[in-house]
Amino acid sequence: MHNDENEEHWTDHAICRGADPDLFFPIGYSAPVLQAQMDAAKAICANCPVKAECLAWALRVGEPDGIWGGTTPEERRYLRRTAEAPARRRLPVIVVRGDASESEHASAA
């Protein structure tokens, strides 16, 4: 049987454990004072040995608030969008009769 009670978790090694939680949850992300708060939180994350695990967790659960793994909610939304985006591939050229001559169609392909 698996005993989770005695097992370490990545959060046990997070250096933010002793920091003020309010630092990581600013009310907004654009006002200068809030920007300074966000920068201070990110500075703590920058030195954290479990930064990657923290970010992976926040991305996996879709954490909508706070600084996690050194990222803001906006940065995580961007990371999720780019990770989930399908690979781009060239679309086929579709010619409707009368829209283009045969030579234009051949040069487009």
Coordinates of C-alpha atoms in Angstrom, one line a residue:
M1 CA 0.0 0.0 0.0
H2 CA 1.2 3.5 -0.8
N3 CA 1.7 5.8 2.2
D4 CA 1.5 9.4 1.1
E5 CA 1.7 10.7 4.7
N6 CA 5.5 10.1 5.0
E7 CA 6.4 10.9 1.4
E8 CA 7.9 14.2 0.4
H9 CA 6.1 16.5 -2.0
W10 CA 7.6 19.1 -4.2
T11 CA 5.9 21.8 -2.1
D12 CA 8.1 20.7 0.9
H13 CA 11.1 22.2 -1.0
A14 CA 9.5 25.4 -2.2
I15 CA 11.3 28.4 -0.8
C16 CA 8.0 30.4 -0.8
R17 CA 6.7 28.3 2.1
G18 CA 8.0 30.8 4.6
A19 CA 6.9 33.9 2.6
D20 CA 3.8 36.0 3.0
P21 CA 1.2 34.3 0.7
D22 CA -0.3 37.7 -0.1
L23 CA 2.9 38.5 -2.0
F24 CA 2.0 35.8 -4.5
F25 CA -1.6 36.8 -5.0
P26 CA -1.6 40.5 -6.0
I27 CA -5.0 42.1 -6.5
G28 CA -4.0 43.0 -10.1
Y29 CA -1.0 42.9 -12.3
S30 CA -0.7 46.3 -13.9
A31 CA -0.5 49.1 -11.3
P32 CA 3.1 50.1 -10.4
V33 CA 2.8 48.9 -6.7
L34 CA 1.4 45.6 -7.8
Q35 CA 4.1 45.3 -10.5
A36 CA 6.7 45.6 -7.7
Q37 CA 4.8 43.0 -5.6
M38 CA 4.8 40.6 -8.6
D39 CA 8.5 41.3 -9.3
A40 CA 9.3 40.4 -5.6
A41 CA 7.3 37.2 -5.9
K42 CA 9.0 36.3 -9.2
A43 CA 12.4 37.0 -7.6
I44 CA 11.7 34.4 -4.9
C45 CA 10.5 31.9 -7.6
A46 CA 13.7 32.5 -9.6
N47 CA 15.8 30.9 -6.8
C48 CA 13.4 28.1 -6.0
P49 CA 14.6 24.5 -6.6
V50 CA 11.1 23.3 -7.5
K51 CA 10.1 26.1 -9.8
A52 CA 9.5 23.7 -12.7
E53 CA 7.3 21.4 -10.7
C54 CA 5.3 24.4 -9.4
L55 CA 4.7 25.7 -12.9
A56 CA 3.9 22.2 -14.2
W57 CA 1.3 21.8 -11.4
A58 CA -0.3 25.3 -12.1
L59 CA -0.5 24.5 -15.8
R60 CA -2.0 21.0 -15.2
V61 CA -4.7 22.2 -12.8
G62 CA -5.3 25.5 -14.7
E63 CA -4.5 27.7 -11.7
P64 CA -6.2 31.0 -12.5
D65 CA -4.7 33.2 -9.8
G66 CA -1.3 34.1 -8.3
I67 CA 2.3 33.7 -9.1
W68 CA 3.2 30.0 -9.6
G69 CA 6.5 28.8 -11.0
G70 CA 7.5 32.4 -11.6
T71 CA 4.6 33.1 -13.9
T72 CA 1.5 35.3 -13.8
P73 CA -2.0 34.0 -14.8
E74 CA -1.6 35.8 -18.1
E75 CA 1.8 34.1 -18.8
R76 CA 0.3 30.7 -17.9
R77 CA -2.6 31.3 -20.3
Y78 CA -0.1 32.0 -23.0
L79 CA 1.9 28.9 -22.2
R80 CA -1.3 26.7 -22.3
R81 CA -2.4 28.2 -25.6
T82 CA 0.9 27.6 -27.3
A83 CA 1.2 24.1 -25.8
E84 CA -2.3 23.1 -26.9
A85 CA -2.1 24.7 -30.4
P86 CA -2.1 22.2 -33.1
A87 CA 1.0 22.1 -35.4
R88 CA 0.5 24.4 -38.3
R89 CA 0.4 22.8 -41.7
R90 CA -0.1 24.3 -45.2
L91 CA -3.7 24.2 -46.3
P92 CA -4.5 22.8 -49.7
V93 CA -5.3 25.3 -52.4
I94 CA -8.9 25.0 -53.4
V95 CA -9.9 26.3 -56.8
V96 CA -13.6 26.8 -57.6
R97 CA -14.3 26.6 -61.3
G98 CA -13.9 30.0 -62.9
D99 CA -12.0 31.6 -60.0
A100 CA -8.5 31.0 -61.3
S101 CA -6.9 29.7 -64.5
E102 CA -5.0 26.4 -64.5
S103 CA -1.7 28.2 -64.6
E104 CA -2.5 30.3 -61.5
H105 CA -3.6 27.1 -59.7
A106 CA -0.3 25.3 -60.6
S107 CA 1.8 28.2 -59.4
A108 CA -0.1 28.4 -56.1
A109 CA 0.6 24.8 -55.3

